[in-house]
């Protein structure tokens, strides 16, 4: 009888314990606009699992890829509305709330991916990230290399002047518009999810994105030329909403930060490695992959684009350029 009672009590205790754990679990939403095949997604899923493991199951993070919770502008707004807890998004969108952080999108500010990563460890980055957090309350936990942006087009382009009158899709972000407009192109803002169709039906004749995105979104199927303009060395921020970050204990903030930085490092390594092989891949597919004189493009940008038009500080640009 005593044995049976003990068994019943143990079973009840186990049920109560599991119920308590279930109630303690907090479900978070992590959103981005990238495809499930891309490391921005696969490493987000990895991070979600790691956070769950390192917090003993207290947080379950559901990752929503490919614009499932909205376009990039929508998910940034979602941080304010509380409809998402974590996003991956560029500083170009963060700059809508705090303009100075967008200086990193000024064309040709970074020499290469290593220069970008050095910036993310600098005092300049810390100051700009703090400015963004002070303005919004949202916290940037990590930065990953997104890729170096190049141009694809229906026609060959050898120099800046060849873009005169070109209908090119560019995100509706001032810094992205700078190089094409300096070269005389007609820029058209089209949502990221709609770019392939716009290229296919001739709404636009060109677009610009990193080689990895050109592959993932299959833009090479509807464009004949890849021009290695290398005008922006791009990056993405992992951002936790104001309310969610404030709700975390110091211990959990440390866990979230460490895991998200590890995920960003994984992504950066994958992207950089893949870029190195993609030029040959695209050539094998029959595309014309052309090197250009970047100094010609940069010269036009510096002559025709003014820092004050963007709300950037030239001193920030100079400080970033000087980072070794």
C-alpha positions as semicolon CSV with decimal commas, in nm:
position;residue;x (nm);y (nm);z (nm)
1;X;0,000;0,000;0,000
2;X;0,280;0,237;0,098
3;X;0,466;0,149;-0,220
4;X;0,157;0,225;-0,430
5;X;0,106;0,559;-0,250
6;X;0,469;0,649;-0,307
7;X;0,432;0,572;-0,676
8;X;0,120;0,788;-0,702
9;X;0,291;1,074;-0,520
10;X;0,600;1,052;-0,745
11;X;0,383;1,049;-1,055
12;X;0,187;1,350;-0,933
13;X;0,509;1,533;-0,853
14;X;0,644;1,461;-1,201
15;X;0,324;1,591;-1,361
16;X;0,337;1,907;-1,151
17;X;0,702;1,959;-1,235
18;X;0,644;1,918;-1,609
19;X;0,347;2,151;-1,590
20;X;0,557;2,411;-1,411
21;X;0,825;2,383;-1,678
22;X;0,565;2,419;-1,952
23;X;0,428;2,729;-1,786
24;X;0,778;2,870;-1,739
25;X;0,865;2,833;-2,108
26;X;0,852;3,165;-2,294
27;X;0,791;3,150;-2,669
28;X;0,967;3,415;-2,877
29;X;0,936;3,508;-3,245
30;X;1,250;3,559;-3,454
31;X;1,182;3,699;-3,803
32;X;1,383;3,770;-4,116
33;X;1,332;3,797;-4,493
34;X;1,586;3,541;-4,614
35;X;1,540;3,198;-4,769
36;X;1,556;2,878;-4,563
37;X;1,866;2,770;-4,757
38;X;2,067;3,075;-4,648
39;X;2,292;3,081;-4,341
40;X;2,099;3,377;-4,200
41;X;1,818;3,126;-4,147
42;X;2,006;2,807;-4,068
43;X;2,224;2,983;-3,811
44;X;1,918;3,153;-3,659
45;X;1,763;2,808;-3,614
46;X;2,089;2,688;-3,460
47;X;2,090;2,988;-3,223
48;X;1,728;2,924;-3,125
49;X;1,819;2,568;-3,028
50;X;2,127;2,678;-2,838
51;X;1,937;2,940;-2,639
52;X;1,673;2,682;-2,552
53;X;1,945;2,443;-2,437
54;X;2,154;2,697;-2,245
55;X;1,849;2,837;-2,063
56;X;1,728;2,487;-1,970
57;X;1,421;2,518;-2,191
58;X;1,301;2,848;-2,049
59;X;1,292;3,005;-2,396
60;X;1,153;2,847;-2,709
61;X;1,235;3,058;-3,015
62;X;1,036;3,011;-3,335
63;X;1,216;3,135;-3,645
64;X;1,007;3,278;-3,930
65;X;1,204;3,304;-4,259
66;X;1,132;3,440;-4,607
67;X;0,917;3,741;-4,506
68;X;0,657;3,518;-4,335
69;X;0,596;3,791;-4,076
70;X;0,632;4,077;-4,323
71;X;0,883;4,264;-4,533
72;X;1,193;4,410;-4,373
73;X;1,024;4,740;-4,290
74;X;0,737;4,544;-4,132
75;X;0,951;4,334;-3,902
76;X;1,142;4,643;-3,788
77;X;0,807;4,796;-3,703
78;X;0,719;4,469;-3,533
79;X;0,992;4,531;-3,274
80;X;0,801;4,843;-3,167
81;X;0,459;4,680;-3,182
82;X;0,565;4,368;-2,994
83;X;0,466;4,134;-3,278
84;X;0,825;4,006;-3,303
85;X;1,099;3,972;-3,042
86;X;1,412;3,928;-3,253
87;X;1,493;4,021;-3,611
88;X;1,783;4,010;-3,853
89;X;1,799;4,334;-4,047
90;X;2,043;4,580;-4,199
91;X;2,168;4,903;-4,045
92;X;1,997;5,080;-4,334
93;X;1,667;5,008;-4,159
94;X;1,807;5,092;-3,815
95;X;1,902;5,427;-3,970
96;X;1,535;5,510;-4,016
97;X;1,525;5,553;-3,639
98;X;1,883;5,670;-3,586
99;X;2,039;5,812;-3,901
100;X;2,409;5,810;-3,801
101;X;2,426;5,429;-3,788
102;X;2,351;5,418;-4,161
103;X;2,691;5,565;-4,247
104;X;2,816;5,207;-4,292
105;X;2,612;5,190;-4,613
106;X;2,789;5,483;-4,773
107;X;2,940;5,335;-5,092
108;X;3,301;5,221;-5,071
109;X;3,337;5,300;-4,699
110;X;3,469;4,948;-4,633
111;X;3,764;4,801;-4,820
112;X;3,662;4,438;-4,770
113;X;3,484;4,202;-4,524
114;X;3,780;4,203;-4,282
115;X;3,755;4,583;-4,259
116;X;3,382;4,550;-4,181
117;X;3,442;4,297;-3,902
118;X;3,716;4,518;-3,756
119;X;3,462;4,802;-3,749
120;X;3,213;4,588;-3,549
121;X;3,477;4,558;-3,275
122;X;3,561;4,928;-3,272
123;X;3,464;5,216;-3,047
124;X;3,288;5,376;-3,345
125;X;3,051;5,081;-3,371
126;X;2,989;5,075;-2,996
127;X;2,898;5,444;-3,003
128;X;2,666;5,412;-3,303
129;X;2,497;5,098;-3,165
130;X;2,444;5,276;-2,833
131;X;2,294;5,574;-3,016
132;X;2,048;5,340;-3,186
133;X;1,962;5,169;-2,856
134;X;1,919;5,501;-2,677
135;X;1,677;5,612;-2,949
136;X;1,472;5,292;-2,982
137;X;1,543;5,075;-2,679
138;X;1,619;4,787;-2,916
139;X;1,948;4,609;-2,855
140;X;2,193;4,497;-3,126
141;X;2,339;4,170;-3,002
142;X;2,551;4,074;-3,302
143;X;2,661;4,169;-3,653
144;X;2,711;3,925;-3,941
145;X;2,869;3,979;-4,282
146;X;2,595;3,978;-4,544
147;X;2,813;3,996;-4,851
148;X;2,965;4,249;-5,085
149;X;2,700;4,402;-5,308
150;X;2,745;4,378;-5,684
151;X;2,524;4,467;-5,980
152;X;2,340;4,236;-6,220
153;X;2,201;4,370;-6,547
154;X;2,052;4,278;-6,883
155;X;2,329;4,476;-7,052
156;X;2,707;4,485;-6,996
157;X;2,843;4,762;-6,774
158;X;3,210;4,858;-6,782
159;X;3,207;5,200;-6,618
160;X;2,985;5,425;-6,409
161;X;2,854;5,616;-6,714
162;X;2,719;5,290;-6,862
163;X;2,447;5,297;-6,592
164;X;2,298;5,619;-6,731
165;X;1,921;5,570;-6,765
166;X;1,937;5,207;-6,641
167;X;1,618;5,094;-6,464
168;X;1,759;4,931;-6,152
169;X;1,587;4,790;-5,845
170;X;1,741;4,929;-5,530
171;X;1,598;4,908;-5,175
172;X;1,421;5,228;-5,075
173;X;1,706;5,331;-4,849
174;X;1,907;5,647;-4,925
175;X;2,253;5,493;-4,895
176;X;2,168;5,211;-5,135
177;X;2,050;5,467;-5,389
178;X;2,373;5,668;-5,376
179;X;2,595;5,479;-5,622
180;X;2,331;5,406;-5,891
181;X;2,204;5,765;-5,884
182;X;2,558;5,905;-5,894
183;X;2,601;5,703;-6,213
184;X;2,273;5,832;-6,362
185;X;2,058;5,520;-6,318
186;X;1,680;5,531;-6,267
187;X;1,628;5,366;-5,930
188;X;1,309;5,177;-5,850
189;X;1,220;5,054;-5,498
190;X;1,069;4,706;-5,517
191;X;1,015;4,473;-5,220
192;X;1,286;4,210;-5,186
193;X;1,039;3,924;-5,230
194;X;0,923;4,068;-5,565
195;X;1,260;4,135;-5,731
196;X;1,280;3,811;-5,933
197;X;0,943;3,872;-6,099
198;X;1,029;4,237;-6,166
199;X;1,347;4,131;-6,345
200;X;1,166;3,856;-6,530
201;X;0,886;4,076;-6,665
202;X;1,110;4,374;-6,744
203;X;0,977;4,612;-6,481
204;X;1,346;4,673;-6,407
205;X;1,660;4,591;-6,605
206;X;1,902;4,548;-6,317
207;X;1,942;4,499;-5,942
208;X;2,223;4,489;-5,686
209;X;2,293;4,232;-5,416
210;X;2,574;4,007;-5,288
211;X;2,671;3,705;-5,496
212;X;2,525;3,470;-5,234
213;X;2,186;3,643;-5,260
214;X;2,203;3,645;-5,639
215;X;2,242;3,268;-5,616
216;X;1,986;3,206;-5,341
217;X;1,716;3,418;-5,509
218;X;1,812;3,279;-5,853
219;X;1,850;3,626;-6,006
220;X;2,107;3,472;-6,240
221;X;1,818;3,299;-6,419
222;X;1,678;3,634;-6,536
223;X;1,999;3,841;-6,579
224;X;2,286;3,795;-6,823
225;X;2,558;4,006;-6,663
226;X;2,713;4,025;-6,317
227;X;2,921;4,338;-6,270
228;X;3,157;4,327;-5,971
229;X;3,098;4,685;-5,858
230;X;3,158;4,593;-5,492
231;X;2,996;4,921;-5,391
232;X;2,878;4,820;-5,043
233;X;3,031;4,567;-4,805
234;X;2,704;4,478;-4,640
235;X;2,610;4,346;-4,299
236;X;2,309;4,247;-4,092
237;X;2,231;4,315;-3,729
238;X;2,067;4,071;-3,491
239;X;1,831;4,291;-3,291
240;X;1,626;4,215;-2,980
241;X;1,323;4,434;-2,910
242;X;1,321;4,686;-2,628
243;X;1,056;4,506;-2,425
244;X;1,208;4,162;-2,470
245;X;1,563;4,275;-2,385
246;X;1,435;4,459;-2,076
247;X;1,256;4,143;-1,962
248;X;1,572;3,931;-1,963
249;X;1,781;3,875;-1,654
250;X;2,148;3,970;-1,671
251;X;2,231;3,600;-1,697
252;X;1,993;3,550;-1,989
253;X;2,118;3,866;-2,161
254;X;2,466;3,714;-2,148
255;X;2,341;3,386;-2,295
256;X;2,142;3,555;-2,573
257;X;2,437;3,780;-2,660
258;X;2,695;3,501;-2,666
259;X;2,481;3,265;-2,873
260;X;2,381;3,533;-3,124
261;X;2,743;3,640;-3,167
262;X;2,844;3,279;-3,223
263;X;2,568;3,247;-3,484
264;X;2,686;3,566;-3,657
265;X;3,042;3,433;-3,670
266;X;2,918;3,110;-3,826
267;X;2,723;3,307;-4,086
268;X;3,017;3,535;-4,165
269;X;3,248;3,239;-4,221
270;X;2,996;3,065;-4,448
271;X;2,922;3,374;-4,657
272;X;3,286;3,472;-4,705
273;X;3,378;3,118;-4,806
274;X;3,092;3,085;-5,050
275;X;3,161;3,419;-5,218
276;X;3,509;3,300;-5,307
277;X;3,370;3,017;-5,521
278;X;3,064;3,182;-5,676
279;X;3,239;3,379;-5,951
280;X;3,349;3,052;-6,111
281;X;3,003;2,902;-6,052
282;X;2,830;3,186;-6,236
283;X;3,079;3,173;-6,523
284;X;3,009;2,799;-6,554
285;X;2,638;2,886;-6,585
286;X;2,722;3,100;-6,889
287;X;2,693;3,445;-6,728
288;X;2,923;3,732;-6,814
289;X;3,103;3,816;-6,486
290;X;3,291;4,142;-6,532
291;X;3,555;4,317;-6,320
292;X;3,534;4,698;-6,324
293;X;3,744;4,992;-6,214
294;X;3,582;5,063;-5,876
295;X;3,767;5,392;-5,846
296;X;3,558;5,530;-6,134
297;X;3,237;5,451;-5,944
298;X;3,376;5,580;-5,615
299;X;3,493;5,904;-5,776
300;X;3,140;5,976;-5,903
301;X;2,991;5,901;-5,562
302;X;3,230;6,131;-5,378
303;X;3,171;6,411;-5,629
304;X;2,792;6,387;-5,644
305;X;2,676;6,258;-5,305
306;X;2,679;6,475;-4,993
307;X;2,698;6,331;-4,641
308;X;2,456;6,590;-4,508
309;X;2,187;6,465;-4,746
310;X;2,181;6,141;-4,546
311;X;2,218;6,272;-4,193
312;X;2,558;6,105;-4,158
313;X;2,859;6,255;-3,989
314;X;3,167;6,283;-4,210
315;X;3,377;6,234;-3,896
316;X;3,219;5,886;-3,853
317;X;3,300;5,805;-4,217
318;X;3,658;5,918;-4,168
319;X;3,693;5,720;-3,845
320;X;3,565;5,402;-4,008
321;X;3,785;5,446;-4,314
322;X;4,087;5,475;-4,083
323;X;4,020;5,142;-3,906
324;X;4,287;4,886;-3,986
